[in-house]
mmCIF file of C-alpha atoms and ligand atoms in Angstrom:
data_model
loop_
_atom_site.group_PDB
_atom_site.id
_atom_site.type_symbol
_atom_site.label_atom_id
_atom_site.label_comp_id
_atom_site.label_asym_id
_atom_site.label_seq_id
_atom_site.Cartn_x
_atom_site.Cartn_y
_atom_site.Cartn_z
ATOM 1 C CA UNK A 690 147.641 191.725 100.815
ATOM 2 C CA UNK A 691 145.906 193.562 97.959
ATOM 3 C CA UNK A 692 148.189 195.652 95.751
ATOM 4 C CA UNK A 693 147.070 198.207 93.181
ATOM 5 C CA UNK A 694 149.171 196.428 90.571
ATOM 6 C CA UNK A 695 146.622 193.577 90.774
ATOM 7 C CA UNK A 696 143.897 195.804 89.284
ATOM 8 C CA UNK A 697 142.749 194.746 85.850
ATOM 9 C CA UNK A 698 140.746 197.886 85.123
ATOM 10 C CA UNK A 699 137.304 196.291 85.204
ATOM 11 C CA UNK A 700 135.453 197.662 88.203
ATOM 12 C CA UNK A 701 133.197 194.693 88.899
ATOM 13 C CA UNK A 702 136.111 192.263 88.949
ATOM 14 C CA UNK A 703 138.505 194.556 90.776
ATOM 15 C CA UNK A 704 135.979 195.119 93.554
ATOM 16 C CA UNK A 705 135.467 191.389 93.983
ATOM 17 C CA UNK A 706 139.206 190.766 93.936
ATOM 18 C CA UNK A 707 139.731 193.388 96.622
ATOM 19 C CA UNK A 708 137.066 191.732 98.743
ATOM 20 C CA UNK A 709 138.630 188.337 98.152
ATOM 21 C CA UNK A 710 142.102 189.512 99.145
ATOM 22 C CA UNK A 711 140.647 191.198 102.174
ATOM 23 C CA UNK A 712 138.892 188.005 103.221
ATOM 24 C CA UNK A 713 141.996 185.880 102.687
ATOM 25 C CA UNK A 714 144.019 188.394 104.685
ATOM 26 C CA UNK A 715 141.442 188.236 107.469
ATOM 27 C CA UNK A 716 141.498 184.452 107.309
ATOM 28 C CA UNK A 717 145.310 184.443 107.498
ATOM 29 C CA UNK A 718 145.187 186.755 110.497
ATOM 30 C CA UNK A 719 142.817 184.464 112.385
ATOM 31 C CA UNK A 720 144.638 181.241 111.591
ATOM 32 C CA UNK A 721 148.030 182.739 112.493
ATOM 33 C CA UNK A 722 146.924 184.380 115.718
ATOM 34 C CA UNK A 723 148.528 183.159 118.933
ATOM 35 C CA UNK A 724 145.257 183.015 120.805
ATOM 36 C CA UNK A 725 143.938 179.676 121.947
ATOM 37 C CA UNK A 726 142.953 177.522 118.969
ATOM 38 C CA UNK A 727 139.663 176.339 120.496
ATOM 39 C CA UNK A 728 138.617 179.947 120.986
ATOM 40 C CA UNK A 729 139.340 180.769 117.373
ATOM 41 C CA UNK A 730 137.755 177.671 115.888
ATOM 42 C CA UNK A 731 134.289 179.192 115.440
ATOM 43 C CA UNK A 732 135.705 182.213 113.641
ATOM 44 C CA UNK A 733 137.911 180.018 111.487
ATOM 45 C CA UNK A 734 134.882 177.954 110.456
ATOM 46 C CA UNK A 735 132.823 181.019 109.618
ATOM 47 C CA UNK A 736 135.566 182.678 107.583
ATOM 48 C CA UNK A 737 136.270 179.409 105.829
ATOM 49 C CA UNK A 738 132.604 178.913 104.875
ATOM 50 C CA UNK A 739 132.203 182.466 103.685
ATOM 51 C CA UNK A 740 135.351 182.373 101.631
ATOM 52 C CA UNK A 741 134.583 179.068 100.016
ATOM 53 C CA UNK A 742 131.255 180.458 98.782
ATOM 54 C CA UNK A 743 132.745 183.788 97.813
ATOM 55 C CA UNK A 744 135.446 182.194 95.672
ATOM 56 C CA UNK A 745 132.773 180.205 93.793
ATOM 57 C CA UNK A 746 130.554 183.279 93.327
ATOM 58 C CA UNK A 747 133.477 185.327 92.142
ATOM 59 C CA UNK A 748 134.655 182.695 89.653
ATOM 60 C CA UNK A 749 131.114 182.412 88.274
ATOM 61 C CA UNK A 750 130.753 186.178 87.924
ATOM 62 C CA UNK A 751 134.133 186.450 86.298
ATOM 63 C CA UNK A 752 133.344 183.687 83.819
ATOM 64 C CA UNK A 753 130.012 185.328 83.024
ATOM 65 C CA UNK A 754 131.807 188.590 82.353
ATOM 66 C CA UNK A 755 134.245 186.809 80.055
ATOM 67 C CA UNK A 756 131.328 185.382 78.119
ATOM 68 C CA UNK A 757 129.801 188.841 77.815
ATOM 69 C CA UNK A 758 132.921 190.323 76.291
ATOM 70 C CA UNK A 759 133.635 187.256 74.113
ATOM 71 C CA UNK A 760 136.934 186.692 75.824
ATOM 72 C CA UNK A 761 138.875 184.344 73.525
ATOM 73 C CA UNK A 762 140.742 182.444 76.252
ATOM 74 C CA UNK A 763 137.685 181.727 78.352
ATOM 75 C CA UNK A 764 138.178 177.943 78.223
ATOM 76 C CA UNK A 765 141.760 178.143 79.489
ATOM 77 C CA UNK A 766 140.563 180.489 82.203
ATOM 78 C CA UNK A 767 137.717 178.196 83.202
ATOM 79 C CA UNK A 768 140.209 175.367 83.524
ATOM 80 C CA UNK A 769 142.357 177.484 85.825
ATOM 81 C CA UNK A 770 139.293 178.245 87.958
ATOM 82 C CA UNK A 771 138.401 174.554 88.036
ATOM 83 C CA UNK A 772 141.888 173.689 89.217
ATOM 84 C CA UNK A 773 141.723 176.405 91.874
ATOM 85 C CA UNK A 774 138.343 175.112 93.094
ATOM 86 C CA UNK A 775 139.682 171.569 93.142
ATOM 87 C CA UNK A 776 142.577 172.705 95.324
ATOM 88 C CA UNK A 777 140.116 174.246 97.769
ATOM 89 C CA UNK A 778 137.812 171.226 97.673
ATOM 90 C CA UNK A 779 140.634 168.870 98.553
ATOM 91 C CA UNK A 780 141.128 170.756 101.793
ATOM 92 C CA UNK A 781 137.390 171.049 102.437
ATOM 93 C CA UNK A 782 137.128 167.269 102.124
ATOM 94 C CA UNK A 783 140.127 166.763 104.354
ATOM 95 C CA UNK A 784 138.590 169.045 106.998
ATOM 96 C CA UNK A 785 135.266 167.201 106.778
ATOM 97 C CA UNK A 786 137.016 163.895 107.255
ATOM 98 C CA UNK A 787 139.625 164.770 109.827
ATOM 99 C CA UNK A 788 138.320 167.942 111.407
ATOM 100 C CA UNK A 789 139.979 171.336 111.448
ATOM 101 C CA UNK A 790 143.446 171.298 112.888
ATOM 102 C CA UNK A 791 145.532 174.415 113.259
ATOM 103 C CA UNK A 792 148.379 172.805 111.355
ATOM 104 C CA UNK A 793 146.313 171.869 108.309
ATOM 105 C CA UNK A 794 144.314 175.068 108.176
ATOM 106 C CA UNK A 795 147.507 177.123 108.243
ATOM 107 C CA UNK A 796 148.851 174.981 105.457
ATOM 108 C CA UNK A 797 145.659 175.641 103.487
ATOM 109 C CA UNK A 798 145.817 179.388 104.187
ATOM 110 C CA UNK A 799 149.392 179.626 102.886
ATOM 111 C CA UNK A 800 148.459 177.893 99.663
ATOM 112 C CA UNK A 801 145.255 179.858 99.206
ATOM 113 C CA UNK A 802 147.124 183.157 99.451
ATOM 114 C CA UNK A 803 149.740 181.972 96.950
ATOM 115 C CA UNK A 804 147.160 180.658 94.468
ATOM 116 C CA UNK A 805 145.190 183.878 94.685
ATOM 117 C CA UNK A 806 148.182 186.116 94.046
ATOM 118 C CA UNK A 807 149.361 184.010 91.104
ATOM 119 C CA UNK A 808 145.901 183.792 89.568
ATOM 120 C CA UNK A 809 144.952 187.431 89.947
ATOM 121 C CA UNK A 810 148.485 188.657 89.235
ATOM 122 C CA UNK A 811 148.785 186.689 86.014
ATOM 123 C CA UNK A 812 145.690 185.020 84.555
ATOM 124 C CA UNK A 813 143.232 187.766 85.402
ATOM 125 C CA UNK A 814 145.558 190.447 84.062
ATOM 126 C CA UNK A 815 145.052 188.930 80.629
ATOM 127 C CA UNK A 816 141.342 189.779 80.812
ATOM 128 C CA UNK A 817 142.258 193.415 81.424
ATOM 129 C CA UNK A 818 144.706 193.369 78.528
ATOM 130 C CA UNK A 819 142.029 191.980 76.234
ATOM 131 C CA UNK A 820 139.523 194.646 77.279
ATOM 132 C CA UNK A 821 142.120 197.332 76.623
ATOM 133 C CA UNK A 822 143.010 195.838 73.236
ATOM 134 C CA UNK A 823 139.328 196.079 72.289
ATOM 135 C CA UNK A 824 139.342 199.729 73.195
ATOM 136 C CA UNK A 825 137.403 198.968 76.353
ATOM 137 C CA UNK A 826 136.954 201.541 79.056
ATOM 138 C CA UNK A 827 139.274 200.604 81.815
ATOM 139 C CA UNK A 828 138.676 202.142 85.181
ATOM 140 C CA UNK A 829 135.792 204.253 84.022
ATOM 141 C CA UNK A 830 132.358 204.089 85.474
ATOM 142 C CA UNK B 382 173.533 166.887 84.415
ATOM 143 C CA UNK B 383 173.258 169.429 81.634
ATOM 144 C CA UNK B 384 173.407 173.162 82.138
ATOM 145 C CA UNK B 385 170.346 173.492 79.871
ATOM 146 C CA UNK B 386 168.241 171.892 82.594
ATOM 147 C CA UNK B 387 168.940 174.840 84.880
ATOM 148 C CA UNK B 388 167.645 177.538 82.565
ATOM 149 C CA UNK B 389 163.916 176.729 82.708
ATOM 150 C CA UNK B 390 164.095 176.791 86.517
ATOM 151 C CA UNK B 391 166.065 180.015 86.532
ATOM 152 C CA UNK B 392 163.632 181.646 84.136
ATOM 153 C CA UNK B 393 160.559 180.422 86.043
ATOM 154 C CA UNK B 394 162.118 181.668 89.292
ATOM 155 C CA UNK B 395 162.598 185.121 87.810
ATOM 156 C CA UNK B 396 159.031 185.195 86.432
ATOM 157 C CA UNK B 397 157.369 184.112 89.645
ATOM 158 C CA UNK B 398 159.492 186.388 91.851
ATOM 159 C CA UNK B 399 158.547 189.293 89.632
ATOM 160 C CA UNK B 400 154.898 188.352 89.721
ATOM 161 C CA UNK B 401 154.554 187.542 93.409
ATOM 162 C CA UNK B 402 157.081 189.825 95.037
ATOM 163 C CA UNK B 403 157.859 192.440 92.418
ATOM 164 C CA UNK B 404 161.491 191.415 92.721
ATOM 165 C CA UNK B 405 163.825 190.606 89.849
ATOM 166 C CA UNK B 406 166.565 188.167 90.943
ATOM 167 C CA UNK B 407 169.910 188.486 89.164
ATOM 168 C CA UNK B 408 172.359 185.651 88.733
ATOM 169 C CA UNK B 409 175.518 186.025 90.714
ATOM 170 C CA UNK B 410 177.479 182.839 90.267
ATOM 171 C CA UNK B 411 177.163 179.275 89.144
ATOM 172 C CA UNK B 412 178.986 176.419 90.853
ATOM 173 C CA UNK B 413 179.197 172.714 90.178
ATOM 174 C CA UNK B 414 178.785 170.630 93.301
ATOM 175 C CA UNK B 415 179.819 167.033 93.644
ATOM 176 C CA UNK B 416 178.764 165.752 97.012
ATOM 177 C CA UNK B 417 176.738 168.192 99.050
ATOM 178 C CA UNK B 418 174.406 171.124 98.508
ATOM 179 C CA UNK B 419 175.043 173.602 101.297
ATOM 180 C CA UNK B 420 171.711 174.879 102.549
ATOM 181 C CA UNK B 421 170.683 178.155 104.080
ATOM 182 C CA UNK B 422 168.158 178.422 106.907
ATOM 183 C CA UNK B 423 164.959 177.882 104.932
ATOM 184 C CA UNK B 424 164.892 175.445 102.048
ATOM 185 C CA UNK B 425 162.234 174.214 99.663
ATOM 186 C CA UNK B 426 162.984 170.885 98.039
ATOM 187 C CA UNK B 427 161.122 169.633 94.971
ATOM 188 C CA UNK B 428 161.521 166.085 93.755
ATOM 189 C CA UNK B 429 161.330 165.547 90.009
ATOM 190 C CA UNK B 430 160.397 162.277 88.306
ATOM 191 C CA UNK B 431 159.882 161.279 84.690
ATOM 192 C CA UNK B 432 162.250 161.869 81.791
ATOM 193 C CA UNK B 433 164.420 163.825 84.175
ATOM 194 C CA UNK B 434 165.037 162.569 87.677
ATOM 195 C CA UNK B 435 166.401 164.259 90.718
ATOM 196 C CA UNK B 436 165.395 167.484 92.337
ATOM 197 C CA UNK B 437 165.527 171.201 92.689
ATOM 198 C CA UNK B 438 166.226 173.087 95.888
ATOM 199 C CA UNK B 439 165.609 176.730 96.752
ATOM 200 C CA UNK B 440 167.476 177.881 99.800
ATOM 201 C CA UNK B 441 166.879 181.193 101.539
ATOM 202 C CA UNK B 442 168.322 183.030 104.518
ATOM 203 C CA UNK B 443 165.747 183.336 107.301
ATOM 204 C CA UNK B 444 165.286 187.143 107.015
ATOM 205 C CA UNK B 445 164.699 186.841 103.295
ATOM 206 C CA UNK B 446 162.084 184.120 103.642
ATOM 207 C CA UNK B 447 160.276 186.202 106.273
ATOM 208 C CA UNK B 448 160.394 189.210 103.952
ATOM 209 C CA UNK B 449 158.935 187.190 101.103
ATOM 210 C CA UNK B 450 155.897 186.221 103.154
ATOM 211 C CA UNK B 451 155.636 189.776 104.455
ATOM 212 C CA UNK B 452 155.528 191.159 100.913
ATOM 213 C CA UNK B 453 152.898 188.639 99.835
ATOM 214 C CA UNK B 454 150.644 188.840 102.857
ATOM 215 C CA UNK B 455 151.136 192.408 104.009
ATOM 216 C CA UNK B 456 151.333 190.985 107.521
ATOM 217 C CA UNK B 457 154.004 191.087 110.170
ATOM 218 C CA UNK B 458 155.823 187.787 109.981
ATOM 219 C CA UNK B 459 158.410 186.877 112.593
ATOM 220 C CA UNK B 460 158.515 183.124 112.340
ATOM 221 C CA UNK B 461 158.101 180.547 109.631
ATOM 222 C CA UNK B 462 154.913 178.896 110.850
ATOM 223 C CA UNK B 463 152.824 176.417 108.850
ATOM 224 C CA UNK B 464 151.167 179.251 106.968
ATOM 225 C CA UNK B 465 154.488 180.704 105.851
ATOM 226 C CA UNK B 466 156.164 177.391 105.086
ATOM 227 C CA UNK B 467 153.155 176.279 103.081
ATOM 228 C CA UNK B 468 153.251 179.510 101.055
ATOM 229 C CA UNK B 469 156.994 179.085 100.412
ATOM 230 C CA UNK B 470 156.486 175.485 99.386
ATOM 231 C CA UNK B 471 153.715 176.521 97.033
ATOM 232 C CA UNK B 472 155.882 179.205 95.423
ATOM 233 C CA UNK B 473 158.483 176.483 94.790
ATOM 234 C CA UNK B 474 155.772 174.214 93.428
ATOM 235 C CA UNK B 475 154.523 176.870 91.008
ATOM 236 C CA UNK B 476 158.053 177.703 89.827
ATOM 237 C CA UNK B 477 158.705 173.991 89.321
ATOM 238 C CA UNK B 478 155.425 173.567 87.442
ATOM 239 C CA UNK B 479 156.248 176.435 85.086
ATOM 240 C CA UNK B 480 159.738 175.070 84.483
ATOM 241 C CA UNK B 481 158.346 171.617 83.700
ATOM 242 C CA UNK B 482 155.907 173.155 81.199
ATOM 243 C CA UNK B 483 158.905 174.714 79.493
ATOM 244 C CA UNK B 484 160.837 171.408 79.516
ATOM 245 C CA UNK B 485 157.831 169.597 78.054
ATOM 246 C CA UNK B 486 158.178 171.778 74.948
ATOM 247 C CA UNK B 487 161.486 169.972 74.445
ATOM 248 C CA UNK B 488 159.782 166.623 74.892
ATOM 249 C CA UNK B 489 160.977 166.157 78.433
ATOM 250 C CA UNK B 490 157.928 165.100 80.408
ATOM 251 C CA UNK B 491 158.299 165.249 84.173
ATOM 252 C CA UNK B 492 156.288 165.446 87.370
ATOM 253 C CA UNK B 493 156.850 167.178 90.663
ATOM 254 C CA UNK B 494 156.779 165.424 93.987
ATOM 255 C CA UNK B 495 155.048 167.797 96.461
ATOM 256 C CA UNK B 496 157.534 170.216 98.012
ATOM 257 C CA UNK B 497 159.182 169.717 101.355
ATOM 258 C CA UNK B 498 160.108 172.776 103.369
ATOM 259 C CA UNK B 499 162.982 172.647 105.832
ATOM 260 C CA UNK B 500 163.415 175.298 108.457
ATOM 261 C CA UNK B 501 166.469 175.294 110.651
ATOM 262 C CA UNK B 502 170.150 175.804 110.747
ATOM 263 C CA UNK B 503 171.682 175.433 107.296
ATOM 264 C CA UNK B 504 170.261 172.071 106.318
ATOM 265 C CA UNK B 505 172.510 170.541 103.690
ATOM 266 C CA UNK B 506 171.577 167.912 101.201
ATOM 267 C CA UNK B 507 173.745 164.940 100.262
ATOM 268 C CA UNK B 508 173.921 164.275 96.539
ATOM 269 C CA UNK B 509 174.705 160.558 96.547
ATOM 270 C CA UNK B 510 177.002 160.570 93.525
ATOM 271 C CA UNK B 511 174.985 163.055 91.530
ATOM 272 C CA UNK B 512 176.285 166.369 90.391
ATOM 273 C CA UNK B 513 174.367 169.530 91.024
ATOM 274 C CA UNK B 514 174.508 173.047 89.728
ATOM 275 C CA UNK B 515 174.130 175.741 92.309
ATOM 276 C CA UNK B 516 173.090 179.141 91.089
ATOM 277 C CA UNK B 517 173.300 182.015 93.536
ATOM 278 C CA UNK B 518 170.822 184.800 92.883
ATOM 279 C CA UNK B 519 170.812 188.278 94.352
ATOM 280 C CA UNK B 520 167.750 190.358 95.137
ATOM 281 C CA UNK B 521 166.929 193.546 97.003
ATOM 282 C CA UNK B 522 165.884 191.444 100.021
ATOM 283 C CA UNK B 523 168.833 189.073 100.074
ATOM 284 C CA UNK B 524 170.760 186.376 98.317
ATOM 285 C CA UNK B 525 169.462 182.866 97.765
ATOM 286 C CA UNK B 526 170.450 179.644 96.022
ATOM 287 C CA UNK B 527 168.764 177.615 93.363
ATOM 288 C CA UNK B 528 170.264 174.129 93.075
ATOM 289 C CA UNK B 529 169.355 171.757 90.298
ATOM 290 C CA UNK B 530 170.359 168.097 90.246
ATOM 291 C CA UNK B 531 168.719 166.254 87.416
ATOM 292 C CA UNK B 532 169.752 163.373 85.232
ATOM 293 C CA UNK B 533 168.051 161.821 82.262
ATOM 294 C CA UNK B 534 166.228 158.651 83.256
ATOM 295 C CA UNK B 535 167.629 155.322 81.996
HETATM 296 FE FE1 LIG C 1812 140.027 184.463 87.238
#
């Protein structure tokens, strides 16, 4: 799921993005598997919980980094993160109310993958461009 | 139905295909339809309300829609399950959202009704006395249609 073109050239963020894509890929694999749903349910729950937390942690870290570098579009970016979180929370609430069904969790997984690719492929690239424009050290440790 | 209404959707389609799939669709031909939009095997239908009313339909051949999900997910995809249809619907939703942002710059304020995804044999859509513009686009993974049927409200 991860592609090198998604790199923004900031190690901390790229590493987290890779992890995030890996987790979403893993999640997609579990929810799309043809094995019995009941048998997968525990794993689905675990992956879901982990990912939910990881997305929040990552967004916080990324926003902190943007503050550090005085990223000018931080407010727009925070709004995009808020919208992303809201999208996740709507499903979390639905699952709490109605339980996890294979149909709904697959629907969630498809959206999550799409949101992630659009966000990282577009919005987050702008952070990398800003760092480069400031003469920042991309991809150097 | 003005041709200008098609451009924002065409442009947003190109942008999002480039971003998500690294594919740059090229326009092949443009047709005016009067009664029916012929569908391909997998279609994403967006309803539009507000200053413009009607809808937008993306229609893909099955192998192309499978390839799209394959490119995005890096997984082997052989059927359009809920995961795949949800991803396709969301791509349509994002394209529609970007197009509406563009239209709002021309003071046309609209909303999207959540996408519906149809999977099956060439589902067509009746136009009920509206005209539609059907734009066929070619890509390296196949040919698909973008149909736009919008009229100004009131
Ligand atoms: Fe971000």
